[in-house]
Structures are given as structure tokens and as C-alpha cells.
XYZ file of C-alpha atoms in Angstrom:
152
model
C -20.943 16.529 37.382
C -18.234 17.486 34.965
C -17.212 13.809 34.106
C -20.912 12.919 33.424
C -21.025 15.689 30.579
C -17.476 14.651 29.357
C -17.874 10.929 29.355
C -20.800 10.870 26.986
C -18.893 13.245 24.431
C -15.721 11.014 24.704
C -17.777 8.038 24.093
C -19.472 9.498 21.157
C -16.082 10.866 19.719
C -14.510 7.337 20.106
C -17.461 5.649 18.405
C -17.706 7.993 15.506
C -14.098 9.054 15.120
C -11.793 6.451 16.755
C -8.630 7.589 14.880
C -9.120 11.061 16.389
C -8.370 10.144 19.840
C -4.654 10.341 21.058
C -2.790 7.031 21.156
C -1.775 5.887 24.576
C 1.232 7.760 25.704
C 4.309 6.067 26.831
C 5.612 6.592 30.198
C 8.589 8.906 30.487
C 11.297 6.088 30.679
C 9.621 4.111 27.958
C 9.506 7.015 25.473
C 13.338 7.570 26.042
C 14.011 4.031 25.595
C 11.868 3.781 22.360
C 13.466 6.972 21.053
C 17.016 5.447 21.842
C 16.034 2.358 20.044
C 14.884 4.350 16.878
C 17.890 6.268 16.954
C 20.108 3.059 16.910
C 17.980 1.751 14.095
C 18.370 4.837 12.085
C 22.258 4.621 12.480
C 21.845 1.235 11.025
C 19.342 2.213 8.297
C 19.983 5.948 7.737
C 17.705 5.876 4.389
C 14.741 4.351 6.189
C 11.981 7.003 5.956
C 9.582 5.115 8.220
C 12.116 5.249 11.123
C 12.610 8.932 10.641
C 8.584 9.260 10.702
C 8.140 6.898 13.719
C 10.880 8.896 15.848
C 9.513 12.332 14.815
C 6.139 11.201 16.172
C 7.524 10.018 19.461
C 9.886 13.145 19.737
C 6.760 15.309 19.329
C 4.743 13.305 21.873
C 7.717 13.887 24.205
C 7.751 17.657 23.615
C 10.945 17.798 21.445
C 9.234 19.670 18.564
C 12.716 20.915 17.055
C 14.059 17.317 16.964
C 10.722 16.001 15.416
C 10.853 18.690 12.774
C 14.516 17.856 12.058
C 13.632 14.380 11.504
C 10.724 15.394 9.214
C 13.406 17.452 7.249
C 15.529 14.407 6.842
C 12.529 12.252 5.759
C 11.560 14.892 3.135
C 15.050 14.835 1.767
C 14.937 11.047 1.648
C 11.316 10.576 0.242
C 10.043 13.932 -1.251
C 6.908 12.217 -2.411
C 5.814 11.011 1.253
C 2.817 13.185 2.062
C 2.467 11.766 5.527
C 5.182 13.943 6.650
C 3.183 17.037 5.808
C 0.324 15.762 7.821
C 2.607 15.131 10.904
C 4.446 18.245 10.308
C 1.342 20.266 10.427
C 0.255 18.537 13.713
C 3.632 19.083 15.303
C 3.623 22.831 14.161
C 0.158 23.256 15.844
C 1.259 21.633 19.067
C 4.358 23.770 19.089
C 2.447 26.965 18.868
C 3.046 27.782 15.185
C -0.691 27.566 14.028
C 0.054 29.565 10.733
C 2.850 27.276 9.626
C 0.700 24.369 10.602
C -2.168 25.575 8.381
C -0.035 25.687 5.386
C 1.257 22.069 5.727
C -2.372 20.709 6.446
C -3.889 22.553 3.702
C -1.240 21.208 1.242
C -1.867 17.789 2.642
C -5.683 18.018 2.478
C -5.499 19.480 -1.088
C -3.958 15.979 -2.141
C -5.885 13.776 0.329
C -9.095 15.425 1.204
C -10.774 12.486 2.890
C -8.208 12.017 5.804
C -10.375 12.536 8.786
C -7.526 12.772 11.271
C -5.765 15.522 9.442
C -9.188 17.231 8.882
C -9.750 17.231 12.658
C -6.428 18.507 13.492
C -6.764 21.180 10.838
C -9.995 22.293 12.683
C -8.128 22.538 15.885
C -5.529 24.794 13.963
C -8.162 26.897 12.684
C -9.417 27.355 16.314
C -5.913 28.075 17.468
C -5.907 30.952 14.655
C -9.260 32.195 16.155
C -10.937 31.511 12.710
C -14.061 30.159 13.988
C -16.119 30.329 10.768
C -13.569 28.268 8.842
C -13.364 25.914 11.901
C -16.894 25.368 11.800
C -16.956 24.659 8.109
C -14.086 22.293 8.418
C -15.695 20.544 11.360
C -18.746 20.235 9.457
C -16.721 18.491 6.514
C -15.302 15.982 9.117
C -18.724 15.027 10.408
C -20.198 14.794 6.960
C -17.316 12.566 5.709
C -17.417 10.318 8.837
C -18.333 6.832 8.285
C -21.218 5.385 10.490
C -19.879 3.872 13.532
C -19.943 0.129 13.908
C -21.635 -1.578 16.804
């Protein structure tokens, strides 16, 4: 009975907020291989902010939050105007059990980019982690209000 309830919610979420669903995960060996390839690319292109961003995302997905944050620190030094690192940093901080720090990063990002549904949704999760239900409901209402109508 549980899957009967969950499946419609997942279907609705996928239809209305497709970007909010997690990307397919790499297998354990595949993620290590992808990280190794990116590490080699970074050695060859040490000023490529996109490579640091991609590796930070993979490291976080693999549970290496410290490594991911280190890559984002490097990216911030290389490209201080890259606001996407704030969004990813907020997500990583939340997943690593640091919702207070995550909230600061997410609020800074959303101040500059208020229409980013993925970050708004992650911000709702941060507020839930902080047990700020009223703020989470307000933030989620904003996500729903700003959502585009799903396509058929």
C-alpha cells in the first residue's frame, strides 16, 4: 500500500518539478572512475572552474563532503563571480549535517537568483532540517507558485 501512495506523489513531483528529482547515481566503481578522470583533467587544466564544480558534485554524491567543499573553495578562488558554487555548497552543507551554514549559502544565492526552483526546493529542505516549519511552508509555497505548468 505504501508504494501506491508514494508513486503518485513521485509522478506529480516529476511532472511539476522534474529538476528537483535526484540525478541517477553512478555505481560505486563508476563514481570512483569518474572522479579519477576529473582529477586527471584538473591536473591538465588547473584553472577550469567547471571541472572543479563537476568533481565537487561527484565527491558530494559519493559522500566526500570535505573534498567537495575543498573543490568549491578552489573554484571560488578561481572564479569569485560563479554563483553556482554557492548553490552547490549550500546543498552539500545541508547533506553533510550543517543546515545553518547551508541556509546562509542558499539565502545568499537566492538573493541574487530568486527564481531557481532547485535551490528554492533544497532551501525548503534546509529549513525543515532546522525545524523552522513556518519558514519551510512559506518557501515551499513560493516554489509551487513559481513552478511552470507541466508539459504533457
